[in-house]
Amino acid sequence: MPTIIDGNALAATIRGEVAEKVADLVATHGITPGLNLLLVGEDPASTVYVRNKGKDCENVGIRSTIVRLPATATEDEVIACVQAWNADDSVHGILVQLPLPKHIDEHRVLRTIDPEKDVDGFHPVNAGKLMIGLDGFIPCTPYGVLEMLTRYNIETSGKHVVVVGRSNIVGKPLAMLLAQKRSPGNATVTICHTGTPDIAEHTRRADIIVSAVGMHGLITADHIRDGAVVIDVGINRITLADGTTKLVGDVDYAAVAPKASAITPVPGGVGPMTRAMLLQNTLTAAIRKARQ
Ligand code: GUN
């Protein structure tokens, strides 16, 4: 049987480490890290995500403030909110929950966030720093995947990693991070996407497969070779025959797990790690500010 990479347990460990360092920062510098979250509109999933991020902060001693604007808010109103937070020294991290209503230019809003407070790592400055190996902010999901590989002692150097998915939030940054000459990293990386004619042809040659597409059942037993490591970033809600719903990943877990050497479950894999790394990034932002 494969090693089950337990994202819940790992995230709890990381939250404990962050809580200790937050307490240390308060004691030594009198600084309480602060994360401000902006939610525009009432999308139910986004509302739950933002609420959970706020609760996570409370649990580790990070101050969090959630501001809600109506779906009718203008782009200028959203930008004014971000600018006010840029100028506020008690705000170390800024998170604008995506997606934004269609009439708002997401890229313009993200570009407004001070890169030093961009704990999502979505600002072009942080994307560029990641690309050339400078310290900025790594987006939380790729960061969580790196932590999983590191803490489970999964070697990436010299390995062939196939990343399925090319999003700006997960696929592209993770591929860049794993290709870099550092640890974890130094891997040979292939990126597959919707334009790849035969994804299985690539994934079957992979030592490590990361699927970040959002398509249930995309990765089957036929896609992996014996002993591969499988990281499932997909989060898909499916409706069962009895009408109830269930969260599943991109990977057909029951079929793939027996062939894998290590695998992440959904739920309880990458998801909790993403949340934990947001706390780590907020702490990092506050520590960098304290050192200025
Ligand atoms: N919407 C879905 N995932 C994310 C995320 O990681 N950050 C933000 N800001 N919005 C999201």
mmCIF file of C-alpha atoms and ligand atoms in Angstrom:
data_model
loop_
_atom_site.group_PDB
_atom_site.id
_atom_site.type_symbol
_atom_site.label_atom_id
_atom_site.label_comp_id
_atom_site.label_asym_id
_atom_site.label_seq_id
_atom_site.Cartn_x
_atom_site.Cartn_y
_atom_site.Cartn_z
ATOM 1 C CA MET A 1 0.000 0.000 0.000
ATOM 2 C CA PRO A 2 1.217 3.518 -0.692
ATOM 3 C CA THR A 3 2.196 6.133 1.844
ATOM 4 C CA ILE A 4 -0.851 8.353 2.338
ATOM 5 C CA ILE A 5 0.398 11.928 2.471
ATOM 6 C CA ASP A 6 -1.671 13.350 5.307
ATOM 7 C CA GLY A 7 -2.316 17.010 4.536
ATOM 8 C CA ASN A 8 -4.443 17.497 7.645
ATOM 9 C CA ALA A 9 -1.680 16.329 9.984
ATOM 10 C CA LEU A 10 1.029 18.259 8.139
ATOM 11 C CA ALA A 11 -1.064 21.429 8.094
ATOM 12 C CA ALA A 12 -1.635 21.073 11.853
ATOM 13 C CA THR A 13 2.137 20.812 12.366
ATOM 14 C CA ILE A 14 2.712 23.929 10.253
ATOM 15 C CA ARG A 15 -0.016 25.854 12.091
ATOM 16 C CA GLY A 16 1.707 24.927 15.361
ATOM 17 C CA GLU A 17 5.046 26.195 14.057
ATOM 18 C CA VAL A 18 3.452 29.423 12.794
ATOM 19 C CA ALA A 19 1.662 29.960 16.143
ATOM 20 C CA GLU A 20 4.983 29.662 17.987
ATOM 21 C CA LYS A 21 6.684 32.167 15.686
ATOM 22 C CA VAL A 22 3.746 34.571 15.907
ATOM 23 C CA ALA A 23 3.996 34.481 19.712
ATOM 24 C CA ASP A 24 7.735 35.103 19.393
ATOM 25 C CA LEU A 25 7.191 38.115 17.107
ATOM 26 C CA VAL A 26 4.655 39.578 19.534
ATOM 27 C CA ALA A 27 7.027 39.041 22.484
ATOM 28 C CA THR A 28 10.211 40.348 20.835
ATOM 29 C CA HIS A 29 8.890 43.139 18.582
ATOM 30 C CA GLY A 30 5.359 43.857 19.857
ATOM 31 C CA ILE A 31 4.095 43.081 16.343
ATOM 32 C CA THR A 32 0.945 41.033 15.765
ATOM 33 C CA PRO A 33 0.804 39.860 12.151
ATOM 34 C CA GLY A 34 -2.355 41.096 10.417
ATOM 35 C CA LEU A 35 -4.152 39.722 7.356
ATOM 36 C CA ASN A 36 -6.910 41.707 5.654
ATOM 37 C CA LEU A 37 -9.272 39.827 3.373
ATOM 38 C CA LEU A 38 -11.559 41.378 0.784
ATOM 39 C CA LEU A 39 -14.662 39.553 -0.419
ATOM 40 C CA VAL A 40 -16.645 41.162 -3.227
ATOM 41 C CA GLY A 41 -20.122 39.729 -3.732
ATOM 42 C CA GLU A 42 -21.801 36.744 -2.142
ATOM 43 C CA ASP A 43 -20.465 33.702 -3.959
ATOM 44 C CA PRO A 44 -21.218 30.900 -1.445
ATOM 45 C CA ALA A 45 -17.938 29.016 -1.931
ATOM 46 C CA SER A 46 -15.858 32.208 -1.656
ATOM 47 C CA THR A 47 -17.772 33.224 1.465
ATOM 48 C CA VAL A 48 -16.894 29.910 3.139
ATOM 49 C CA TYR A 49 -13.254 30.088 1.998
ATOM 50 C CA VAL A 50 -12.794 33.600 3.375
ATOM 51 C CA ARG A 51 -14.489 32.759 6.659
ATOM 52 C CA ASN A 52 -12.235 29.703 7.077
ATOM 53 C CA LYS A 53 -9.109 31.732 6.307
ATOM 54 C CA GLY A 54 -10.148 34.214 9.002
ATOM 55 C CA LYS A 55 -10.677 31.398 11.521
ATOM 56 C CA ASP A 56 -7.297 29.865 10.644
ATOM 57 C CA CYS A 57 -5.683 33.222 11.443
ATOM 58 C CA GLU A 58 -7.375 33.447 14.836
ATOM 59 C CA ASN A 59 -6.168 29.952 15.721
ATOM 60 C CA VAL A 60 -2.496 30.921 15.319
ATOM 61 C CA GLY A 61 -2.667 34.438 16.768
ATOM 62 C CA ILE A 62 -2.762 36.333 13.463
ATOM 63 C CA ARG A 63 -5.200 39.254 13.494
ATOM 64 C CA SER A 64 -7.629 39.053 10.578
ATOM 65 C CA THR A 65 -10.119 41.543 9.199
ATOM 66 C CA ILE A 66 -12.695 40.580 6.601
ATOM 67 C CA VAL A 67 -14.241 43.360 4.534
ATOM 68 C CA ARG A 68 -17.232 42.547 2.341
ATOM 69 C CA LEU A 69 -18.260 44.721 -0.577
ATOM 70 C CA PRO A 70 -21.453 44.174 -2.569
ATOM 71 C CA ALA A 71 -21.270 42.514 -6.007
ATOM 72 C CA THR A 72 -22.173 45.927 -7.430
ATOM 73 C CA ALA A 73 -18.986 47.563 -6.045
ATOM 74 C CA THR A 74 -16.995 49.391 -8.723
ATOM 75 C CA GLU A 75 -13.429 48.563 -9.692
ATOM 76 C CA ASP A 76 -12.354 51.911 -8.237
ATOM 77 C CA GLU A 77 -13.977 51.098 -4.896
ATOM 78 C CA VAL A 78 -12.143 47.773 -4.745
ATOM 79 C CA ILE A 79 -8.867 49.449 -5.661
ATOM 80 C CA ALA A 80 -9.400 52.183 -3.059
ATOM 81 C CA CYS A 81 -9.836 49.499 -0.393
ATOM 82 C CA VAL A 82 -6.582 47.782 -1.404
ATOM 83 C CA GLN A 83 -4.729 51.113 -1.489
ATOM 84 C CA ALA A 84 -5.911 51.962 2.031
ATOM 85 C CA TRP A 85 -4.542 48.610 3.238
ATOM 86 C CA ASN A 86 -1.260 49.170 1.382
ATOM 87 C CA ALA A 87 -0.822 52.350 3.409
ATOM 88 C CA ASP A 88 -1.751 50.771 6.762
ATOM 89 C CA ASP A 89 1.300 49.497 8.689
ATOM 90 C CA SER A 90 -0.817 47.180 10.840
ATOM 91 C CA VAL A 91 -1.793 45.225 7.704
ATOM 92 C CA HIS A 92 0.983 42.793 6.770
ATOM 93 C CA GLY A 93 -0.951 40.636 4.315
ATOM 94 C CA ILE A 94 -3.675 41.454 1.794
ATOM 95 C CA LEU A 95 -5.882 38.843 0.144
ATOM 96 C CA VAL A 96 -8.505 39.674 -2.459
ATOM 97 C CA GLN A 97 -10.673 36.592 -2.852
ATOM 98 C CA LEU A 98 -11.086 35.463 -6.458
ATOM 99 C CA PRO A 99 -13.067 35.331 -8.641
ATOM 100 C CA LEU A 100 -14.122 38.968 -8.678
ATOM 101 C CA PRO A 101 -17.400 40.025 -10.339
ATOM 102 C CA LYS A 102 -17.021 40.132 -14.127
ATOM 103 C CA HIS A 103 -17.118 43.934 -14.429
ATOM 104 C CA ILE A 104 -13.907 44.202 -12.355
ATOM 105 C CA ASP A 105 -10.492 43.764 -13.972
ATOM 106 C CA GLU A 106 -8.888 41.140 -11.725
ATOM 107 C CA HIS A 107 -5.363 41.789 -12.999
ATOM 108 C CA ARG A 108 -5.630 45.519 -12.311
ATOM 109 C CA VAL A 109 -6.766 44.821 -8.744
ATOM 110 C CA LEU A 110 -3.999 42.272 -8.116
ATOM 111 C CA ARG A 111 -1.397 44.696 -9.532
ATOM 112 C CA THR A 112 -2.532 47.280 -6.976
ATOM 113 C CA ILE A 113 -1.595 45.103 -3.984
ATOM 114 C CA ASP A 114 1.785 46.060 -2.487
ATOM 115 C CA PRO A 115 4.014 43.099 -3.523
ATOM 116 C CA GLU A 116 5.417 43.037 0.052
ATOM 117 C CA LYS A 117 1.875 42.327 1.317
ATOM 118 C CA ASP A 118 0.871 39.989 -1.503
ATOM 119 C CA VAL A 119 0.545 36.808 0.583
ATOM 120 C CA ASP A 120 -1.274 35.028 -2.273
ATOM 121 C CA GLY A 121 1.818 35.535 -4.458
ATOM 122 C CA PHE A 122 -0.344 36.624 -7.409
ATOM 123 C CA HIS A 123 1.280 40.024 -8.112
ATOM 124 C CA PRO A 124 3.416 40.065 -11.291
ATOM 125 C CA VAL A 125 6.438 41.118 -9.184
ATOM 126 C CA ASN A 126 6.131 37.969 -7.069
ATOM 127 C CA ALA A 127 5.445 35.807 -10.143
ATOM 128 C CA GLY A 128 8.621 37.254 -11.692
ATOM 129 C CA LYS A 129 10.680 36.731 -8.530
ATOM 130 C CA LEU A 130 9.533 33.114 -8.381
ATOM 131 C CA MET A 131 10.561 32.655 -12.020
ATOM 132 C CA ILE A 132 14.145 33.834 -11.407
ATOM 133 C CA GLY A 133 14.566 32.268 -7.957
ATOM 134 C CA LEU A 134 14.332 35.377 -5.759
ATOM 135 C CA ASP A 135 12.526 35.439 -2.415
ATOM 136 C CA GLY A 136 9.040 36.872 -2.842
ATOM 137 C CA PHE A 137 5.820 35.129 -1.982
ATOM 138 C CA ILE A 138 5.096 31.683 -3.395
ATOM 139 C CA PRO A 139 1.379 31.083 -4.116
ATOM 140 C CA CYS A 140 -0.057 29.002 -1.287
ATOM 141 C CA THR A 141 -0.964 25.825 -3.198
ATOM 142 C CA PRO A 142 2.426 25.287 -4.917
ATOM 143 C CA TYR A 143 4.076 26.199 -1.596
ATOM 144 C CA GLY A 144 1.948 23.558 0.150
ATOM 145 C CA VAL A 145 2.920 20.923 -2.421
ATOM 146 C CA LEU A 146 6.633 21.731 -1.925
ATOM 147 C CA GLU A 147 6.208 21.355 1.847
ATOM 148 C CA MET A 148 4.498 17.983 1.388
ATOM 149 C CA LEU A 149 7.342 16.700 -0.771
ATOM 150 C CA THR A 150 9.982 18.030 1.642
ATOM 151 C CA ARG A 151 8.405 16.790 4.843
ATOM 152 C CA TYR A 152 7.695 13.333 3.422
ATOM 153 C CA ASN A 153 11.307 13.138 2.187
ATOM 154 C CA ILE A 154 10.232 12.681 -1.422
ATOM 155 C CA GLU A 155 13.292 13.308 -3.581
ATOM 156 C CA THR A 156 12.728 15.598 -6.558
ATOM 157 C CA SER A 157 16.322 16.096 -7.712
ATOM 158 C CA GLY A 158 16.940 14.254 -10.968
ATOM 159 C CA LYS A 159 13.339 13.026 -11.062
ATOM 160 C CA HIS A 160 10.821 13.504 -13.831
ATOM 161 C CA VAL A 161 7.816 15.492 -12.643
ATOM 162 C CA VAL A 162 4.748 15.826 -14.846
ATOM 163 C CA VAL A 163 2.481 18.724 -13.893
ATOM 164 C CA VAL A 164 -0.991 18.492 -15.436
ATOM 165 C CA GLY A 165 -2.495 21.983 -15.596
ATOM 166 C CA ARG A 166 -1.002 25.348 -16.486
ATOM 167 C CA SER A 167 -2.890 27.822 -14.299
ATOM 168 C CA ASN A 168 -1.125 30.930 -13.018
ATOM 169 C CA ILE A 169 -2.034 29.899 -9.461
ATOM 170 C CA VAL A 170 -0.805 26.288 -9.442
ATOM 171 C CA GLY A 171 0.529 24.608 -12.594
ATOM 172 C CA LYS A 172 2.898 27.257 -13.924
ATOM 173 C CA PRO A 173 4.466 28.332 -10.602
ATOM 174 C CA LEU A 174 4.841 24.746 -9.373
ATOM 175 C CA ALA A 175 6.537 23.677 -12.607
ATOM 176 C CA MET A 176 8.979 26.600 -12.325
ATOM 177 C CA LEU A 177 9.735 25.890 -8.658
ATOM 178 C CA LEU A 178 10.422 22.208 -9.261
ATOM 179 C CA ALA A 179 12.725 22.952 -12.190
ATOM 180 C CA GLN A 180 14.891 25.345 -10.174
ATOM 181 C CA LYS A 181 18.333 24.325 -8.985
ATOM 182 C CA ARG A 182 17.478 24.033 -5.294
ATOM 183 C CA SER A 183 15.825 21.641 -2.909
ATOM 184 C CA PRO A 184 13.039 20.720 -3.401
ATOM 185 C CA GLY A 185 13.533 21.127 -7.139
ATOM 186 C CA ASN A 186 16.214 20.218 -9.664
ATOM 187 C CA ALA A 187 13.625 18.057 -11.413
ATOM 188 C CA THR A 188 12.990 17.535 -15.110
ATOM 189 C CA VAL A 189 9.541 19.021 -15.518
ATOM 190 C CA THR A 190 6.912 18.426 -18.188
ATOM 191 C CA ILE A 191 3.738 20.504 -18.284
ATOM 192 C CA CYS A 192 0.608 18.928 -19.810
ATOM 193 C CA HIS A 193 -2.587 20.856 -20.476
ATOM 194 C CA THR A 194 -5.783 20.873 -22.528
ATOM 195 C CA GLY A 195 -3.687 21.164 -25.689
ATOM 196 C CA THR A 196 -1.756 17.944 -24.942
ATOM 197 C CA PRO A 197 -3.087 15.208 -27.270
ATOM 198 C CA ASP A 198 -2.195 12.232 -25.061
ATOM 199 C CA ILE A 199 -1.622 13.139 -21.409
ATOM 200 C CA ALA A 200 -1.111 9.504 -20.342
ATOM 201 C CA GLU A 201 1.839 9.174 -22.720
ATOM 202 C CA HIS A 202 3.644 11.752 -20.525
ATOM 203 C CA THR A 203 2.334 10.875 -17.063
ATOM 204 C CA ARG A 204 3.288 7.198 -17.544
ATOM 205 C CA ARG A 205 6.937 8.283 -17.690
ATOM 206 C CA ALA A 206 6.697 10.414 -14.521
ATOM 207 C CA ASP A 207 8.282 9.713 -11.149
ATOM 208 C CA ILE A 208 5.976 12.351 -9.644
ATOM 209 C CA ILE A 209 2.600 13.394 -11.085
ATOM 210 C CA VAL A 210 0.849 16.560 -9.960
ATOM 211 C CA SER A 211 -2.673 17.031 -11.277
ATOM 212 C CA ALA A 212 -4.141 20.517 -10.960
ATOM 213 C CA VAL A 213 -6.924 20.610 -13.512
ATOM 214 C CA GLY A 214 -10.266 20.380 -11.696
ATOM 215 C CA MET A 215 -11.622 17.393 -13.635
ATOM 216 C CA HIS A 216 -12.824 14.381 -11.679
ATOM 217 C CA GLY A 217 -11.419 11.062 -12.903
ATOM 218 C CA LEU A 218 -8.820 12.647 -15.202
ATOM 219 C CA ILE A 219 -5.949 10.545 -13.832
ATOM 220 C CA THR A 220 -6.665 6.810 -13.978
ATOM 221 C CA ALA A 221 -4.541 3.764 -13.132
ATOM 222 C CA ASP A 222 -3.548 3.704 -16.802
ATOM 223 C CA HIS A 223 -1.900 7.141 -16.409
ATOM 224 C CA ILE A 224 0.737 6.104 -13.869
ATOM 225 C CA ARG A 225 3.559 3.654 -13.653
ATOM 226 C CA ASP A 226 4.162 1.441 -10.607
ATOM 227 C CA GLY A 227 5.748 3.346 -7.740
ATOM 228 C CA ALA A 228 4.917 6.869 -8.899
ATOM 229 C CA VAL A 229 4.165 9.650 -6.397
ATOM 230 C CA VAL A 230 0.737 11.196 -7.052
ATOM 231 C CA ILE A 231 -0.205 14.671 -5.823
ATOM 232 C CA ASP A 232 -3.851 15.575 -6.422
ATOM 233 C CA VAL A 233 -4.569 19.300 -6.367
ATOM 234 C CA GLY A 234 -8.047 18.970 -7.879
ATOM 235 C CA ILE A 235 -11.079 19.797 -5.755
ATOM 236 C CA ASN A 236 -14.306 18.796 -7.479
ATOM 237 C CA ARG A 237 -17.770 18.440 -5.981
ATOM 238 C CA ILE A 238 -19.712 15.583 -7.538
ATOM 239 C CA THR A 239 -23.311 14.482 -7.023
ATOM 240 C CA LEU A 240 -23.802 10.818 -6.153
ATOM 241 C CA ALA A 241 -26.675 8.584 -7.295
ATOM 242 C CA ASP A 242 -28.531 9.212 -4.020
ATOM 243 C CA GLY A 243 -28.396 12.981 -4.569
ATOM 244 C CA THR A 244 -25.746 13.709 -1.918
ATOM 245 C CA THR A 245 -22.526 15.492 -2.892
ATOM 246 C CA LYS A 246 -18.935 14.586 -2.256
ATOM 247 C CA LEU A 247 -15.513 16.241 -2.710
ATOM 248 C CA VAL A 248 -13.142 14.392 -5.004
ATOM 249 C CA GLY A 249 -9.886 15.168 -6.744
ATOM 250 C CA ASP A 250 -8.683 14.758 -10.334
ATOM 251 C CA VAL A 251 -7.333 11.301 -9.528
ATOM 252 C CA ASP A 252 -9.364 8.083 -9.502
ATOM 253 C CA TYR A 253 -8.013 7.396 -6.005
ATOM 254 C CA ALA A 254 -9.275 3.815 -5.548
ATOM 255 C CA ALA A 255 -7.719 2.671 -8.816
ATOM 256 C CA VAL A 256 -4.493 4.706 -8.643
ATOM 257 C CA ALA A 257 -3.511 4.286 -4.951
ATOM 258 C CA PRO A 258 -2.505 0.581 -5.209
ATOM 259 C CA LYS A 259 0.013 1.446 -7.972
ATOM 260 C CA ALA A 260 1.455 4.566 -6.283
ATOM 261 C CA SER A 261 4.314 4.717 -3.773
ATOM 262 C CA ALA A 262 2.761 7.812 -2.159
ATOM 263 C CA ILE A 263 -0.488 9.671 -2.802
ATOM 264 C CA THR A 264 -2.484 12.601 -1.448
ATOM 265 C CA PRO A 265 -6.173 12.061 -0.632
ATOM 266 C CA VAL A 266 -9.001 14.486 -1.402
ATOM 267 C CA PRO A 267 -10.189 15.846 0.948
ATOM 268 C CA GLY A 268 -7.367 15.975 3.489
ATOM 269 C CA GLY A 269 -4.435 16.367 1.102
ATOM 270 C CA VAL A 270 -3.344 19.561 -0.627
ATOM 271 C CA GLY A 271 -6.383 21.628 0.482
ATOM 272 C CA PRO A 272 -5.423 22.027 4.167
ATOM 273 C CA MET A 273 -1.828 22.727 3.126
ATOM 274 C CA THR A 274 -2.947 25.664 0.968
ATOM 275 C CA ARG A 275 -4.670 27.170 4.001
ATOM 276 C CA ALA A 276 -1.639 26.588 6.241
ATOM 277 C CA MET A 277 0.769 28.222 3.791
ATOM 278 C CA LEU A 278 -1.337 31.393 3.735
ATOM 279 C CA LEU A 279 -0.619 31.675 7.462
ATOM 280 C CA GLN A 280 3.075 31.060 6.842
ATOM 281 C CA ASN A 281 3.151 33.747 4.127
ATOM 282 C CA THR A 282 1.398 36.248 6.408
ATOM 283 C CA LEU A 283 3.901 35.533 9.174
ATOM 284 C CA THR A 284 6.748 35.945 6.683
ATOM 285 C CA ALA A 285 5.340 39.309 5.562
ATOM 286 C CA ALA A 286 5.222 40.516 9.182
ATOM 287 C CA ILE A 287 8.747 39.268 9.937
ATOM 288 C CA ARG A 288 10.140 41.009 6.823
ATOM 289 C CA LYS A 289 8.400 44.230 7.873
ATOM 290 C CA ALA A 290 9.840 43.939 11.395
ATOM 291 C CA ARG A 291 13.351 43.632 9.938
ATOM 292 C CA GLN A 292 13.035 46.759 7.781
HETATM 293 N N1 GUN B 1 -9.960 31.709 -5.092
HETATM 294 C C1 GUN B 1 -9.701 30.388 -5.180
HETATM 295 N N2 GUN B 1 -8.480 30.127 -4.666
HETATM 296 C C2 GUN B 1 -7.967 31.303 -4.261
HETATM 297 C C3 GUN B 1 -6.742 31.677 -3.634
HETATM 298 O O1 GUN B 1 -5.859 30.873 -3.380
HETATM 299 N N3 GUN B 1 -6.603 32.998 -3.357
HETATM 300 C C4 GUN B 1 -7.563 33.912 -3.667
HETATM 301 N N4 GUN B 1 -7.314 35.182 -3.373
HETATM 302 N N5 GUN B 1 -8.708 33.602 -4.239
HETATM 303 C C5 GUN B 1 -8.902 32.302 -4.527
#
